[in-house]
XYZ file of C-alpha atoms in Angstrom:
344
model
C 24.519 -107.661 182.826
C 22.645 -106.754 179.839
C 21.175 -102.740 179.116
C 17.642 -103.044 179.549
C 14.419 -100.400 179.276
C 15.825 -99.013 182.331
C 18.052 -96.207 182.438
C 21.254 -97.247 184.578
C 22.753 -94.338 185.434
C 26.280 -93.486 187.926
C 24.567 -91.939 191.141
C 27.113 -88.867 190.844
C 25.991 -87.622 187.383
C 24.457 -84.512 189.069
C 26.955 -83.485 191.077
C 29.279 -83.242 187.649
C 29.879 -79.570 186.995
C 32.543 -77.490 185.282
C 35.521 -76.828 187.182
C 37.063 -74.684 184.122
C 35.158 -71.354 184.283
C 37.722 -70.042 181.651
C 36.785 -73.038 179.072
C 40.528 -73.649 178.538
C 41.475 -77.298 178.974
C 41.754 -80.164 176.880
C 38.177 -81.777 176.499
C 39.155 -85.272 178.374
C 40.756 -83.404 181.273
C 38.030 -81.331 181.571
C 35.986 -83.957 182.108
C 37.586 -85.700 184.566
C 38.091 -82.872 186.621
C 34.822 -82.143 186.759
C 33.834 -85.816 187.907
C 36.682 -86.249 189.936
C 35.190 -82.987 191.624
C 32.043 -84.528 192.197
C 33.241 -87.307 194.434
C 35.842 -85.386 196.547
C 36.574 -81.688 198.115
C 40.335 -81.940 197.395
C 40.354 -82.262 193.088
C 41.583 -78.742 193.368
C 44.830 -80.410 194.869
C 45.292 -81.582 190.988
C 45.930 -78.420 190.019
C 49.501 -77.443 191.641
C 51.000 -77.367 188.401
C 48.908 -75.147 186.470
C 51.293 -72.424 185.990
C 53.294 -74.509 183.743
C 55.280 -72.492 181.318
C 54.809 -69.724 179.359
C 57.278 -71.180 176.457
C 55.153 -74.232 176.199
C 52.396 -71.928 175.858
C 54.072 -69.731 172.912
C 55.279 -72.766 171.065
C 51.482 -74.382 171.117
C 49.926 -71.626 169.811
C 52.414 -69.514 168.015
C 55.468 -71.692 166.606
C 52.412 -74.692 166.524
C 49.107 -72.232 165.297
C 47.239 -74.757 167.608
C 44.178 -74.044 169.731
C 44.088 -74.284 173.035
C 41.798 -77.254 173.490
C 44.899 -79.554 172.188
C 47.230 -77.835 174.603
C 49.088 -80.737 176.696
C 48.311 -79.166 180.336
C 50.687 -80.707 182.780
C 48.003 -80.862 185.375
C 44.932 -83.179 185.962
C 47.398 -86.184 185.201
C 47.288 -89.646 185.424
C 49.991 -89.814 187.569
C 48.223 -86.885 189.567
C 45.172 -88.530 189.914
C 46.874 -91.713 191.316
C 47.961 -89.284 193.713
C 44.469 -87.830 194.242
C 42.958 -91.281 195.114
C 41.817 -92.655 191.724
C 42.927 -94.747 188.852
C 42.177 -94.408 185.198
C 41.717 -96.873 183.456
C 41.346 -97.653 179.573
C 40.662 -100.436 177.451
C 41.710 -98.992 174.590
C 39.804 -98.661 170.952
C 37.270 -101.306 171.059
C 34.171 -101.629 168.636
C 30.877 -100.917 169.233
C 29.168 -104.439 170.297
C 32.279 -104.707 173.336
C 31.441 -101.176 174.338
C 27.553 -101.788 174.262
C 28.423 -104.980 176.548
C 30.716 -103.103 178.768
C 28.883 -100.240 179.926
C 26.049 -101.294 181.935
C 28.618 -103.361 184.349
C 30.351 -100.398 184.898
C 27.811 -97.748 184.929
C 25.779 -100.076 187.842
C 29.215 -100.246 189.565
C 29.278 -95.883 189.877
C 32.020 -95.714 186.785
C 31.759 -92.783 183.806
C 32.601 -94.361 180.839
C 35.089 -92.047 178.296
C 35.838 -92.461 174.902
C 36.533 -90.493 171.719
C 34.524 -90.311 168.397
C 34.139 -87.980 165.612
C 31.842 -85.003 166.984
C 29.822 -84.359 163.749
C 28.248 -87.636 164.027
C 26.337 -86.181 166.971
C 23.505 -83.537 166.131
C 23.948 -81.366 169.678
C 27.720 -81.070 168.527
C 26.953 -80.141 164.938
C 24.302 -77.506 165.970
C 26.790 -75.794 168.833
C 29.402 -76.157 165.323
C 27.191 -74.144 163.601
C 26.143 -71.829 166.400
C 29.581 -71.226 167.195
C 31.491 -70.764 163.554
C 33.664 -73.950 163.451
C 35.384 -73.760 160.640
C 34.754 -76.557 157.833
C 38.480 -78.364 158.796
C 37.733 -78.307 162.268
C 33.794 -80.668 162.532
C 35.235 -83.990 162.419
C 37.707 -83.471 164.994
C 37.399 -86.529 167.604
C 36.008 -85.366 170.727
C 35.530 -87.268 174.393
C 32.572 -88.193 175.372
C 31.455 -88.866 179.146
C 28.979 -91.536 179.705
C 26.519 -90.992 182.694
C 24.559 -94.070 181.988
C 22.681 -96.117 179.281
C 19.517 -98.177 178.921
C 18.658 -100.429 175.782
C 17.514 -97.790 173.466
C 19.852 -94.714 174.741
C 22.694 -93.510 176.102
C 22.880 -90.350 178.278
C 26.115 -88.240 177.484
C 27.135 -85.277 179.900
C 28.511 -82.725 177.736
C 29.454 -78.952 177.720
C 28.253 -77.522 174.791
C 26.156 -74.868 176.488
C 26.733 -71.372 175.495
C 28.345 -71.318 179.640
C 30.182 -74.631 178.756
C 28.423 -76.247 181.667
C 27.738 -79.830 181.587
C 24.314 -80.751 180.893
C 22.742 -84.166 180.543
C 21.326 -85.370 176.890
C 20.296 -88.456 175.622
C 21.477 -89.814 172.042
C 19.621 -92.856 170.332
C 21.703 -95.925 170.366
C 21.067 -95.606 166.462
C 23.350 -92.363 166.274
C 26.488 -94.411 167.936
C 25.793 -97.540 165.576
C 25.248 -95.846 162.501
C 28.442 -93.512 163.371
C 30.376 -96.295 164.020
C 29.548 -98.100 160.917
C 30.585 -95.270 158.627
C 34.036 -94.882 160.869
C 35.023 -97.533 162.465
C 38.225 -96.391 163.173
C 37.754 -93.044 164.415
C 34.892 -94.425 167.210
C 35.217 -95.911 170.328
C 38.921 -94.261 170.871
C 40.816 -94.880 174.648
C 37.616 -95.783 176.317
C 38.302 -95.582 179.903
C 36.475 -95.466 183.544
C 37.368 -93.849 186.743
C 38.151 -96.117 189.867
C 38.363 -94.631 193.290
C 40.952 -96.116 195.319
C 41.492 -94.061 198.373
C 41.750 -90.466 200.118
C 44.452 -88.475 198.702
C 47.939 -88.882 199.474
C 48.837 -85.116 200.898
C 52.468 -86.348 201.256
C 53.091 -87.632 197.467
C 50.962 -83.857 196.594
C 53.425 -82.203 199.081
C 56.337 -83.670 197.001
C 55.409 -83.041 193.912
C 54.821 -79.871 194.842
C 58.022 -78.943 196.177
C 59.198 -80.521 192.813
C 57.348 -78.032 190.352
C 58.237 -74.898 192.878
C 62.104 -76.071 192.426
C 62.034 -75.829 188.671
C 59.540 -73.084 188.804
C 61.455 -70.162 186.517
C 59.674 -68.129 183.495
C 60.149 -64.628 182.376
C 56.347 -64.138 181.318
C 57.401 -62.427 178.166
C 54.572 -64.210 176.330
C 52.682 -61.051 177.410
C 54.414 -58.817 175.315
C 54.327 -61.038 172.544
C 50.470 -61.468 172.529
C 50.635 -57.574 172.707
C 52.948 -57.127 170.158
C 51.125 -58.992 167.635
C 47.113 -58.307 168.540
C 46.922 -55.650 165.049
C 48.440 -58.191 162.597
C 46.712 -61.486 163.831
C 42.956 -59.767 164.034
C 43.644 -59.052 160.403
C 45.055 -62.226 159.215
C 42.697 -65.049 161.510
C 39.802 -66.940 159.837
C 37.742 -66.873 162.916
C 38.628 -65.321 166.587
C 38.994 -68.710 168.314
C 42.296 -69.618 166.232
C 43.952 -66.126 166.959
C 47.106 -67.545 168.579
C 46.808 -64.554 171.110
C 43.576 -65.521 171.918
C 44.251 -69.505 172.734
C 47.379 -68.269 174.611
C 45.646 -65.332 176.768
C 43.157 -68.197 177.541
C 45.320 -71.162 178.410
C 46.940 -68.471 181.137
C 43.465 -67.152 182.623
C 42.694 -70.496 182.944
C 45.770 -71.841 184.400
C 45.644 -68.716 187.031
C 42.564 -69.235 187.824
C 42.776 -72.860 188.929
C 46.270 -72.475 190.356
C 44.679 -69.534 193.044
C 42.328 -72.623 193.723
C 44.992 -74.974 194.324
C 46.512 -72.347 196.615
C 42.947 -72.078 198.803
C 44.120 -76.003 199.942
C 47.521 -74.835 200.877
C 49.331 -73.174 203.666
C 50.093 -70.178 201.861
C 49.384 -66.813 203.097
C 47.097 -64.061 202.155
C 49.524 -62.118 200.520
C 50.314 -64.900 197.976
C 46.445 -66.031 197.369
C 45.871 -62.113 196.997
C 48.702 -61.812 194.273
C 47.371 -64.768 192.505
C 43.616 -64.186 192.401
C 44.788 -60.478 191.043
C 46.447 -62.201 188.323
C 43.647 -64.487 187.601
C 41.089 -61.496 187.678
C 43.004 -59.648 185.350
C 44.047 -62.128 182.863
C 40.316 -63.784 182.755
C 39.394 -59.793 181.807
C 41.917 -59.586 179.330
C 40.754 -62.784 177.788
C 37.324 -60.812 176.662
C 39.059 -58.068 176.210
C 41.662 -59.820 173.433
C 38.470 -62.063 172.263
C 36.534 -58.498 171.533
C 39.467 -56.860 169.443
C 39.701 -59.979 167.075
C 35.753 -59.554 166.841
C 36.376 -55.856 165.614
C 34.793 -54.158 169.052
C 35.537 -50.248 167.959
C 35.842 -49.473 171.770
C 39.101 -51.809 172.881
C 41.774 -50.166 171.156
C 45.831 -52.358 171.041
C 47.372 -50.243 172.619
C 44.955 -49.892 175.389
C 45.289 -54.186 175.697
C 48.946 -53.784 175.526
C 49.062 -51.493 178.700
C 46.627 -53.504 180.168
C 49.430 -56.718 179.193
C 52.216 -55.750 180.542
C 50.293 -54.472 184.049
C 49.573 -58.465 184.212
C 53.008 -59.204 183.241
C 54.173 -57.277 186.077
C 51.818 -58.720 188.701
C 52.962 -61.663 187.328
C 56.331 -61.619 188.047
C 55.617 -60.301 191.668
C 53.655 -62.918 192.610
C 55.741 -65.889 191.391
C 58.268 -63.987 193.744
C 56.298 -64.235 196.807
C 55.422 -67.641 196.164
C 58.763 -69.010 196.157
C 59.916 -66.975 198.579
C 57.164 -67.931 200.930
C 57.618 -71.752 199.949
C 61.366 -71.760 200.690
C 60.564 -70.521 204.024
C 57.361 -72.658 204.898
C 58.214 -76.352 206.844
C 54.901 -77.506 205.206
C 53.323 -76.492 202.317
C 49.941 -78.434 202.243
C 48.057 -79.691 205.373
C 49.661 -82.406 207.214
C 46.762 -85.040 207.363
C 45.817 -84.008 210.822
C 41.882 -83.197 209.145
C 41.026 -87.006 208.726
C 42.553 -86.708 204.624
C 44.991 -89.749 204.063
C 48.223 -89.421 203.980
């Protein structure tokens, strides 16, 4: 199948839509969570492991000084989305004239296509650069990129740089991924993969894996205190507010919270523990402005008003990790047994 004047396009490209309100995950996984949330109700069952650990957290963005887009989340995994009914699939680097011959096949078949590239070879990313601050280092970063579809002149690319960081269809000239290409070969074209649906999701393997994360489940949440501890001296020393290691960290958690309390909306947990949880979420996705304000020299938000305001969250925190494994050890079943028509 050859790309033609006809735009071939995956029939779910509307229906692809942020599921990461908070902006925090790594640009790939962000992606497919949002398609994989376009073809079934249950994606949010991919997110039973978004607590993760706070020490993985402090060591990315403190002992590290990374941001939080390169953070390793453990959840929306391959393994996970096995689990979740789909397989990913790469072909790994490949140039531009097997990638051009590659994509209508799939894109007819209702496959995204993925792949990496540098971003400043793309004018919508270099104007969002500018609009944003990205510091000079930082513009030739590789980014993913979802494909939506493709004709013979141009390819239509669902991307989030919106000031929301909602996806949004655009179209890029065929001439842009050439000529990009040409200049860096080996930067272009990076882990191209597609999406395959396989089945329902298996509720048992979730149910597992589940119980597996709850059983090593332990974490003091001290990272709190240390984002409070050290708001004065980082708004002082960072080149621009998105590399304050308090601010990547006090996003990777709002974010995590937030999709964990929708994980828990699929469970069998009670209201007390979905209560707990979207407190937490609420009050770390506040904090987040909050801590993004400070490093942006707001005169109202003073530290030690944010450092109260921390160690409030550490405490609900803490609570609520104790009523969820106290409720889990005494639950039978955790997630819903199949009985709704899901696969099991």
């Amino acid at each position: 199948m050859a790309l033609t004047d006809r735009m071939i396009r995956i029939p779910d490209a509307d229906r692809i839509r942020t599921q990461d309100p908070n902006n925090h995950l790594h640009c790939r996984k962000s992606q497919l969570l949002a398609h994989v949330a376009g073809r079934t109700p249950h994606s949010d069952l991919l997110m039973y492991r978004a607590l993760g650990s706070t020490s993985a957290v402090y060591r990315h963005c403190y002992l590290r000084g990374r941001d939080r887009w390169a953070f390793e989340a453990p959840y929306v995994t391959e393994d996970d989305l096995r689990l979740l009914g789909f397989d990913l699939l790469s072909a790994g680097t490949v140039d531009v004239d097997r990638f051009a011959a590659g994509l209508p096949e799939l894109l007819a078949a209702g496959r995204p296509v993925l792949f990496y590239a540098p971003r400043h070879h793309f004018p919508h990313w270099v104007e969002f650069m500018e609009r944003v601050g990205t510091v000079a280092e930082e513009r030739r970063l590789l980014h993913s990129f979802l494909v939506g579809g493709a004709s013979g002149s141009e390819v239509l690319l669902l991307d989030n740089t919106t000031d929301d960081h909602e996806y949004v269809p655009l179209t890029v000239g065929w001439d842009v991924l050439r000529e990009g290409y040409a200049r860096e070969p080996e930067r272009w074209f990076v882990d191209c993969s597609t999406v395959v649906p396989r089945s329902g999701p298996d509720l048992d393997g979730f149910e597992s894996a589940y119980r597996a994360f709850l059983a090593r489940f332990r974490d003091g949440f001290r990272i709190y205190d240390l984002i409070g501890e050290n708001l004065a001296a980082e708004r002082a020393a960072a080149d621009a507010v998105y590399r304050a290691p308090g601010v990547n960290s006090i996003a990777l958690l709002a974010g995590s919270r937030t999709l964990f309390g929708r994980f828990l909306a699929l469970t069998r947990h009670g209201g007390q523990v979905r209560a707990a949880y979207a407190d937490v979420a609420q009050l770390a996705t506040a904090l987040s402005d909050r801590i993004n304000a400070f490093h942006a020299g707001a005169p109202a938000l003073t530290a030690d008003r944010i450092r109260g305001d921390l160690a409030e969250l550490r405490r609900r925190e803490q609570r609520a990790a104790a009523l969820l494994t106290e409720e889990a050890a005494r639950l039978p079943r955790l997630l819903p047994d199949g009985g709704d028509g899901v696969h099991r």
